[in-house]
mmCIF file of C-alpha atoms in Angstrom:
data_model
loop_
_atom_site.group_PDB
_atom_site.id
_atom_site.type_symbol
_atom_site.label_atom_id
_atom_site.label_comp_id
_atom_site.label_asym_id
_atom_site.label_seq_id
_atom_site.Cartn_x
_atom_site.Cartn_y
_atom_site.Cartn_z
ATOM 1 C CA UNK A 1 -8.703 20.321 -12.026
ATOM 2 C CA UNK A 2 -8.743 23.867 -10.992
ATOM 3 C CA UNK A 3 -7.325 24.721 -7.713
ATOM 4 C CA UNK A 4 -9.698 26.785 -6.124
ATOM 5 C CA UNK A 5 -9.526 27.941 -2.446
ATOM 6 C CA UNK A 6 -12.618 27.456 -0.304
ATOM 7 C CA UNK A 7 -11.681 29.920 2.506
ATOM 8 C CA UNK A 8 -11.159 27.779 5.969
ATOM 9 C CA UNK A 9 -12.531 24.527 4.662
ATOM 10 C CA UNK A 10 -10.810 23.054 1.860
ATOM 11 C CA UNK A 11 -10.260 18.998 0.957
ATOM 12 C CA UNK A 12 -8.945 17.378 -2.195
ATOM 13 C CA UNK A 13 -9.458 13.616 -2.713
ATOM 14 C CA UNK A 14 -8.487 11.282 -5.403
ATOM 15 C CA UNK A 15 -9.622 7.788 -5.370
ATOM 16 C CA UNK A 16 -11.316 4.764 -6.529
ATOM 17 C CA UNK A 17 -15.192 4.660 -6.323
ATOM 18 C CA UNK A 18 -16.084 1.371 -4.246
ATOM 19 C CA UNK A 19 -19.730 1.914 -3.982
ATOM 20 C CA UNK A 20 -23.002 2.752 -5.526
ATOM 21 C CA UNK A 21 -24.862 6.384 -5.056
ATOM 22 C CA UNK A 22 -27.087 6.159 -1.957
ATOM 23 C CA UNK A 23 -29.870 9.177 -1.465
ATOM 24 C CA UNK A 24 -29.219 11.096 1.286
ATOM 25 C CA UNK A 25 -31.714 14.044 0.845
ATOM 26 C CA UNK A 26 -33.218 16.793 -1.074
ATOM 27 C CA UNK A 27 -32.685 20.673 -0.905
ATOM 28 C CA UNK A 28 -35.208 23.135 -2.980
ATOM 29 C CA UNK A 29 -35.375 20.037 -5.384
ATOM 30 C CA UNK A 30 -32.032 19.165 -5.767
ATOM 31 C CA UNK A 31 -31.036 15.499 -5.057
ATOM 32 C CA UNK A 32 -27.803 14.725 -2.919
ATOM 33 C CA UNK A 33 -26.180 11.176 -2.805
ATOM 34 C CA UNK A 34 -23.289 9.545 -1.054
ATOM 35 C CA UNK A 35 -20.936 7.283 -2.865
ATOM 36 C CA UNK A 36 -17.537 5.895 -1.114
ATOM 37 C CA UNK A 37 -14.022 6.251 -2.506
ATOM 38 C CA UNK A 38 -11.160 4.536 -1.305
ATOM 39 C CA UNK A 39 -7.680 6.627 -1.095
ATOM 40 C CA UNK A 40 -4.687 4.517 -0.764
ATOM 41 C CA UNK A 41 -2.014 5.538 2.148
ATOM 42 C CA UNK A 42 1.953 5.365 2.125
ATOM 43 C CA UNK A 43 1.598 2.315 4.019
ATOM 44 C CA UNK A 44 -0.229 0.250 1.373
ATOM 45 C CA UNK A 45 -3.416 0.163 3.472
ATOM 46 C CA UNK A 46 -6.399 2.776 2.352
ATOM 47 C CA UNK A 47 -9.156 5.090 4.065
ATOM 48 C CA UNK A 48 -12.829 5.001 2.583
ATOM 49 C CA UNK A 49 -13.994 8.453 2.129
ATOM 50 C CA UNK A 50 -17.773 9.008 1.976
ATOM 51 C CA UNK A 51 -18.460 11.706 -0.822
ATOM 52 C CA UNK A 52 -21.798 13.971 -0.442
ATOM 53 C CA UNK A 53 -22.506 14.751 -3.871
ATOM 54 C CA UNK A 54 -25.292 16.406 -5.940
ATOM 55 C CA UNK A 55 -27.068 15.037 -8.810
ATOM 56 C CA UNK A 56 -26.299 18.228 -10.889
ATOM 57 C CA UNK A 57 -22.604 17.187 -10.448
ATOM 58 C CA UNK A 58 -22.716 13.134 -11.350
ATOM 59 C CA UNK A 59 -25.288 10.865 -13.173
ATOM 60 C CA UNK A 60 -26.811 9.090 -10.112
ATOM 61 C CA UNK A 61 -28.608 6.512 -11.921
ATOM 62 C CA UNK A 62 -25.094 5.334 -13.245
ATOM 63 C CA UNK A 63 -22.579 2.966 -11.678
ATOM 64 C CA UNK A 64 -19.046 4.456 -11.439
ATOM 65 C CA UNK A 65 -17.868 1.404 -9.343
ATOM 66 C CA UNK A 66 -14.316 0.982 -10.151
ATOM 67 C CA UNK A 67 -13.826 4.406 -11.518
ATOM 68 C CA UNK A 68 -11.259 7.023 -10.345
ATOM 69 C CA UNK A 69 -12.130 10.496 -9.427
ATOM 70 C CA UNK A 70 -10.534 13.563 -8.433
ATOM 71 C CA UNK A 71 -12.978 16.011 -6.155
ATOM 72 C CA UNK A 72 -12.661 19.310 -4.377
ATOM 73 C CA UNK A 73 -14.919 20.186 -1.619
ATOM 74 C CA UNK A 74 -15.654 20.664 2.075
ATOM 75 C CA UNK A 75 -15.513 18.386 4.998
ATOM 76 C CA UNK A 76 -18.870 18.974 7.241
ATOM 77 C CA UNK A 77 -20.836 17.298 9.755
ATOM 78 C CA UNK A 78 -24.240 16.874 10.717
ATOM 79 C CA UNK A 79 -26.078 15.461 13.622
ATOM 80 C CA UNK A 80 -28.191 12.366 13.138
ATOM 81 C CA UNK A 81 -30.530 11.163 16.056
ATOM 82 C CA UNK A 82 -30.366 7.564 17.093
ATOM 83 C CA UNK A 83 -30.870 5.622 20.088
ATOM 84 C CA UNK A 84 -31.881 8.634 22.294
ATOM 85 C CA UNK A 85 -28.990 10.309 21.234
ATOM 86 C CA UNK A 86 -27.169 12.512 18.524
ATOM 87 C CA UNK A 87 -24.625 10.850 16.221
ATOM 88 C CA UNK A 88 -21.899 13.294 14.057
ATOM 89 C CA UNK A 89 -22.142 12.155 10.906
ATOM 90 C CA UNK A 90 -19.142 13.373 8.570
ATOM 91 C CA UNK A 91 -18.705 13.531 4.978
ATOM 92 C CA UNK A 92 -17.139 15.219 1.848
ATOM 93 C CA UNK A 93 -19.250 17.976 0.186
ATOM 94 C CA UNK A 94 -18.169 17.773 -3.474
ATOM 95 C CA UNK A 95 -17.751 21.111 -5.129
ATOM 96 C CA UNK A 96 -16.400 19.833 -8.159
ATOM 97 C CA UNK A 97 -15.573 16.581 -9.724
ATOM 98 C CA UNK A 98 -13.538 15.184 -12.445
ATOM 99 C CA UNK A 99 -13.789 11.375 -13.972
ATOM 100 C CA UNK A 100 -10.422 10.217 -14.652
ATOM 101 C CA UNK A 101 -10.567 7.282 -17.624
ATOM 102 C CA UNK A 102 -7.632 5.035 -16.174
ATOM 103 C CA UNK A 103 -5.911 5.046 -12.920
ATOM 104 C CA UNK A 104 -4.727 8.653 -11.662
ATOM 105 C CA UNK A 105 -2.239 9.290 -9.640
ATOM 106 C CA UNK A 106 -2.827 12.655 -8.001
ATOM 107 C CA UNK A 107 -0.336 15.041 -5.917
ATOM 108 C CA UNK A 108 -2.852 15.380 -3.287
ATOM 109 C CA UNK A 109 -4.873 12.025 -3.265
ATOM 110 C CA UNK A 110 -6.010 13.177 0.413
ATOM 111 C CA UNK A 111 -5.202 16.666 1.503
ATOM 112 C CA UNK A 112 -7.557 18.917 4.061
ATOM 113 C CA UNK A 113 -6.727 22.448 5.426
ATOM 114 C CA UNK A 114 -9.018 23.954 8.340
ATOM 115 C CA UNK A 115 -9.035 27.099 10.078
ATOM 116 C CA UNK A 116 -11.393 26.865 12.983
ATOM 117 C CA UNK A 117 -12.075 27.094 16.719
ATOM 118 C CA UNK A 118 -11.293 24.623 19.553
ATOM 119 C CA UNK A 119 -14.542 23.576 21.081
ATOM 120 C CA UNK A 120 -13.446 21.437 23.170
ATOM 121 C CA UNK A 121 -10.630 20.923 25.774
ATOM 122 C CA UNK A 122 -8.105 18.645 23.928
ATOM 123 C CA UNK A 123 -7.214 15.207 25.380
ATOM 124 C CA UNK A 124 -3.645 14.342 25.365
ATOM 125 C CA UNK A 125 -3.009 10.260 25.968
ATOM 126 C CA UNK A 126 0.012 7.708 25.491
ATOM 127 C CA UNK A 127 -0.598 4.610 23.638
ATOM 128 C CA UNK A 128 0.678 1.367 25.805
ATOM 129 C CA UNK A 129 3.872 1.665 23.295
ATOM 130 C CA UNK A 130 4.565 5.245 24.512
ATOM 131 C CA UNK A 131 3.037 7.290 21.413
ATOM 132 C CA UNK A 132 1.779 10.716 22.096
ATOM 133 C CA UNK A 133 -1.859 11.543 21.068
ATOM 134 C CA UNK A 134 -4.122 14.451 21.228
ATOM 135 C CA UNK A 135 -8.089 14.791 20.125
ATOM 136 C CA UNK A 136 -9.243 17.955 18.964
ATOM 137 C CA UNK A 137 -12.647 18.831 18.236
ATOM 138 C CA UNK A 138 -12.621 22.101 15.990
ATOM 139 C CA UNK A 139 -15.841 23.920 14.944
ATOM 140 C CA UNK A 140 -15.036 25.319 11.169
ATOM 141 C CA UNK A 141 -17.310 28.348 10.443
ATOM 142 C CA UNK A 142 -19.594 27.619 7.536
ATOM 143 C CA UNK A 143 -22.313 30.941 6.005
ATOM 144 C CA UNK A 144 -25.374 31.598 7.658
ATOM 145 C CA UNK A 145 -24.350 30.951 11.302
ATOM 146 C CA UNK A 146 -23.912 27.532 10.627
ATOM 147 C CA UNK A 147 -20.981 25.589 12.012
ATOM 148 C CA UNK A 148 -18.898 21.970 11.174
ATOM 149 C CA UNK A 149 -17.764 19.910 14.001
ATOM 150 C CA UNK A 150 -14.467 17.919 12.946
ATOM 151 C CA UNK A 151 -12.418 15.775 14.976
ATOM 152 C CA UNK A 152 -8.749 15.434 14.388
ATOM 153 C CA UNK A 153 -6.255 13.504 15.899
ATOM 154 C CA UNK A 154 -2.468 14.794 16.848
ATOM 155 C CA UNK A 155 0.776 12.961 17.031
ATOM 156 C CA UNK A 156 4.030 13.369 18.556
ATOM 157 C CA UNK A 157 5.184 16.991 18.848
ATOM 158 C CA UNK A 158 1.915 18.398 17.449
ATOM 159 C CA UNK A 159 -0.010 16.202 20.402
ATOM 160 C CA UNK A 160 2.364 17.996 22.951
ATOM 161 C CA UNK A 161 1.780 21.158 21.269
ATOM 162 C CA UNK A 162 -2.399 20.964 21.073
ATOM 163 C CA UNK A 163 -2.175 19.691 24.581
ATOM 164 C CA UNK A 164 -2.085 23.435 26.089
ATOM 165 C CA UNK A 165 -4.947 24.685 23.647
ATOM 166 C CA UNK A 166 -7.799 26.298 25.193
ATOM 167 C CA UNK A 167 -11.324 26.058 24.274
ATOM 168 C CA UNK A 168 -12.538 29.284 21.888
ATOM 169 C CA UNK A 169 -8.801 29.088 20.896
ATOM 170 C CA UNK A 170 -8.299 29.705 16.857
ATOM 171 C CA UNK A 171 -6.083 27.090 14.746
ATOM 172 C CA UNK A 172 -5.307 25.744 11.420
ATOM 173 C CA UNK A 173 -4.841 22.436 10.574
ATOM 174 C CA UNK A 174 -3.361 20.307 7.486
ATOM 175 C CA UNK A 175 -3.745 16.952 7.169
ATOM 176 C CA UNK A 176 -5.657 14.148 5.871
ATOM 177 C CA UNK A 177 -9.061 12.499 6.206
ATOM 178 C CA UNK A 178 -8.786 8.934 7.646
ATOM 179 C CA UNK A 179 -11.423 6.227 8.127
ATOM 180 C CA UNK A 180 -11.070 4.135 11.468
ATOM 181 C CA UNK A 181 -13.423 0.813 11.965
ATOM 182 C CA UNK A 182 -14.466 0.070 15.805
ATOM 183 C CA UNK A 183 -17.261 -2.245 17.360
ATOM 184 C CA UNK A 184 -20.246 -0.623 18.774
ATOM 185 C CA UNK A 185 -22.020 -2.629 21.761
ATOM 186 C CA UNK A 186 -25.520 -2.704 20.739
ATOM 187 C CA UNK A 187 -27.141 -4.963 23.249
ATOM 188 C CA UNK A 188 -26.074 -7.237 25.866
ATOM 189 C CA UNK A 189 -24.152 -9.465 23.603
ATOM 190 C CA UNK A 190 -24.221 -7.979 20.203
ATOM 191 C CA UNK A 191 -21.945 -5.740 18.395
ATOM 192 C CA UNK A 192 -22.280 -3.351 15.076
ATOM 193 C CA UNK A 193 -19.143 -2.595 12.892
ATOM 194 C CA UNK A 194 -19.287 1.350 12.389
ATOM 195 C CA UNK A 195 -16.628 3.343 10.498
ATOM 196 C CA UNK A 196 -15.301 6.765 12.398
ATOM 197 C CA UNK A 197 -14.007 9.712 10.502
ATOM 198 C CA UNK A 198 -11.268 12.315 11.658
ATOM 199 C CA UNK A 199 -8.583 14.516 10.625
ATOM 200 C CA UNK A 200 -4.889 12.944 10.972
ATOM 201 C CA UNK A 201 -2.958 16.252 11.332
ATOM 202 C CA UNK A 202 0.201 16.789 9.750
ATOM 203 C CA UNK A 203 0.572 20.359 10.564
ATOM 204 C CA UNK A 204 -0.746 22.720 13.034
ATOM 205 C CA UNK A 205 -0.912 26.234 13.776
ATOM 206 C CA UNK A 206 -2.224 28.848 16.333
ATOM 207 C CA UNK A 207 -3.689 31.922 15.268
ATOM 208 C CA UNK A 208 -3.572 35.022 17.196
ATOM 209 C CA UNK A 209 -6.577 37.052 16.265
ATOM 210 C CA UNK A 210 -6.490 40.931 16.829
#
């Protein structure tokens, strides 16, 4: 697959399709659908990553469950209004796709690069076991005045570094997209299983704007 550069938001994902296509929306008559891809981690667990894909790139009437695919794209967000509040919904917007005939070992099965601006004061904390963590919400500009808001999580030295960032700071992050299950309380005694998506940061840089 051609290693194209998509400016400030680059994603490379390779994994196994584990769901059927689900209709999302139309843009000027072009249909967009979501599918889930399972991407293995080094720890023998896996991340389930949602892809947003055009009907012009794949045959959405066909099942690809069990197939391995490789994609290039961008990590995007939009606000979905539910329960009287907005919920940030994240997915990988697919630009290029390659369908593999067999299990495919990619050199970059889960890679993301983002260049954006800190839009919320980072939250630094320690786990009960003393592990350092910092949460960053990064605004990544898109054409036509739009932005994607991407939650990022840093560990250890990166967390200590990120603790001192200020709102508006220009940073670059390198890492992978991870999925995390949690329970959302939806009633007095009812809970709903949900999945959150974020960037697990492996490298972090501050950019000095002239």
